[in-house]
Coordinates of C-alpha atoms and ligand atoms in Angstrom, one line a residue:
M142 CA -39.1 -31.8 -36.3
P143 CA -35.7 -30.4 -37.2
Y144 CA -33.8 -28.1 -35.2
V145 CA -32.9 -24.9 -36.3
I146 CA -30.7 -22.1 -35.5
S147 CA -31.6 -18.7 -34.9
G148 CA -29.8 -15.4 -35.7
A149 CA -28.1 -15.5 -32.2
C150 CA -25.7 -17.4 -34.5
I151 CA -25.2 -14.2 -36.8
D152 CA -21.6 -12.8 -36.9
V153 CA -20.8 -15.7 -34.2
N154 CA -20.6 -18.5 -36.5
D155 CA -18.2 -20.3 -34.7
K156 CA -19.0 -24.0 -35.7
S157 CA -18.7 -25.5 -32.5
C158 CA -22.0 -27.3 -33.4
M159 CA -20.7 -28.9 -36.6
D160 CA -18.3 -31.2 -34.6
E161 CA -21.6 -32.4 -32.8
C162 CA -23.2 -33.5 -35.3
P163 CA -23.5 -37.2 -36.2
V164 CA -24.8 -36.9 -39.7
D165 CA -22.7 -33.6 -40.9
C166 CA -26.0 -31.8 -41.5
I167 CA -25.3 -28.2 -40.3
Y168 CA -23.9 -25.9 -43.3
E169 CA -21.8 -22.9 -43.0
G170 CA -22.7 -19.7 -44.9
E171 CA -21.0 -16.4 -44.6
R172 CA -22.4 -14.8 -41.5
K173 CA -24.4 -18.1 -39.9
S174 CA -24.7 -21.8 -40.3
Y175 CA -27.8 -23.5 -41.0
V176 CA -29.4 -27.1 -40.1
N177 CA -30.5 -28.7 -43.2
P178 CA -34.0 -30.1 -42.3
K179 CA -33.9 -32.8 -44.7
E180 CA -31.0 -34.5 -43.1
C181 CA -31.3 -33.9 -39.3
I182 CA -32.1 -36.5 -37.2
D183 CA -33.3 -34.6 -34.1
C184 CA -30.8 -35.9 -32.1
G185 CA -29.9 -32.8 -29.9
A186 CA -26.5 -33.0 -29.6
C187 CA -25.4 -29.8 -31.2
E188 CA -28.0 -27.8 -28.8
P189 CA -25.9 -27.5 -25.5
V190 CA -22.5 -26.6 -27.6
C191 CA -23.9 -23.2 -28.9
P192 CA -22.3 -20.5 -26.7
V193 CA -25.3 -18.4 -27.6
E194 CA -28.1 -21.0 -27.3
A195 CA -28.8 -20.1 -30.8
I196 CA -30.1 -23.7 -31.6
T197 CA -33.5 -25.1 -30.6
Q198 CA -36.5 -27.6 -32.0
D199 CA -37.9 -25.6 -34.5
R200 CA -41.2 -25.4 -32.2
D201 CA -38.8 -23.8 -29.4
V202 CA -37.3 -20.9 -31.1
E203 CA -37.2 -17.6 -28.9
A204 CA -39.8 -14.8 -29.7
G205 CA -38.4 -12.8 -32.6
M206 CA -36.8 -15.7 -34.1
E207 CA -39.5 -17.2 -35.8
A208 CA -38.3 -16.4 -39.4
F209 CA -35.7 -18.5 -39.1
V210 CA -37.4 -21.7 -38.8
E211 CA -38.4 -20.9 -42.5
D212 CA -34.8 -19.6 -43.6
D213 CA -33.0 -22.2 -42.7
R214 CA -35.4 -24.6 -45.2
R215 CA -35.0 -21.6 -47.5
F216 CA -31.1 -22.1 -47.5
F217 CA -31.1 -25.5 -49.1
V218 CA -34.2 -25.2 -51.4
D219 CA -33.8 -21.7 -53.2
V220 CA -30.7 -20.9 -55.3
L221 CA -28.4 -18.9 -53.2
P222 CA -26.3 -15.9 -55.0
G223 CA -23.4 -17.3 -56.8
R224 CA -25.1 -20.8 -57.6
D225 CA -26.8 -22.4 -59.9
A226 CA -28.9 -24.8 -58.2
P227 CA -30.5 -25.2 -54.8
I228 CA -28.3 -27.4 -52.4
G229 CA -30.7 -29.5 -51.6
A230 CA -29.8 -32.8 -49.2
P231 CA -26.3 -33.4 -50.7
G232 CA -25.3 -35.9 -47.5
G233 CA -23.7 -33.9 -45.5
A234 CA -21.8 -30.6 -45.0
R235 CA -18.3 -31.7 -45.8
V236 CA -19.5 -33.1 -49.1
V237 CA -19.9 -29.4 -50.3
G238 CA -17.8 -27.5 -48.1
T239 CA -18.3 -23.9 -46.7
I240 CA -21.3 -22.3 -49.0
G241 CA -20.0 -18.8 -47.9
V242 CA -23.0 -17.1 -48.8
D243 CA -26.2 -16.5 -46.9
T244 CA -30.3 -15.8 -47.2
D245 CA -31.5 -12.6 -47.8
L246 CA -32.6 -12.6 -44.4
V247 CA -29.3 -13.4 -42.8
R248 CA -27.3 -11.3 -45.1
D249 CA -29.5 -8.1 -44.3
W250 CA -30.0 -8.7 -40.4
Q251 CA -29.4 -5.8 -38.5
A252 CA -28.6 -6.9 -34.7
Ligands
SF4_530 S1 -30.3 -32.2 -34.1 FE1 -28.4 -33.6 -34.1 S2 -28.9 -33.9 -36.1 FE2 -29.9 -32.2 -35.9 S3 -28.4 -30.8 -36.6 FE3 -28.3 -31.0 -34.2 S4 -26.7 -32.6 -34.1 FE4 -26.6 -32.5 -36.1
SF4_531 S1 -22.3 -23.5 -32.1 FE1 -23.9 -21.7 -32.5 S2 -23.1 -19.7 -32.9 FE2 -21.8 -21.7 -33.0 S3 -21.9 -22.0 -35.5 FE3 -23.3 -23.5 -34.2 S4 -25.3 -22.4 -34.2 FE4 -23.8 -20.9 -34.7

């Protein structure tokens, strides 16, 4: 089961987790980052470095944050604002660079 990033990352988004990921599958939006579920190998290396404990396995997300399991997936399969195709599974965040936009859920999220 892939790891996911919950809403606790929103407006923190400090990228600490990205340096830990051996397959470079954490992609940077504007307010939040997102784990690509097609590329995550479930190693768990990202989880302990997050300063706000936003990263968990998908079955362990905290109460109230369940929507972010599907939302991380949607970041890669929906066509995001300003793009003409889904991100899909490009083989690493460094391949595509900072995405710089968010899903609707994250864009409109009120803490
Ligand atoms: S669990 Fe491992 S592969 Fe998945 S996002 Fe975290 S560091 Fe990357
Ligand atoms: S370490 Fe945590 S807060 Fe920082 S970008 Fe990753 S998930 Fe977001």
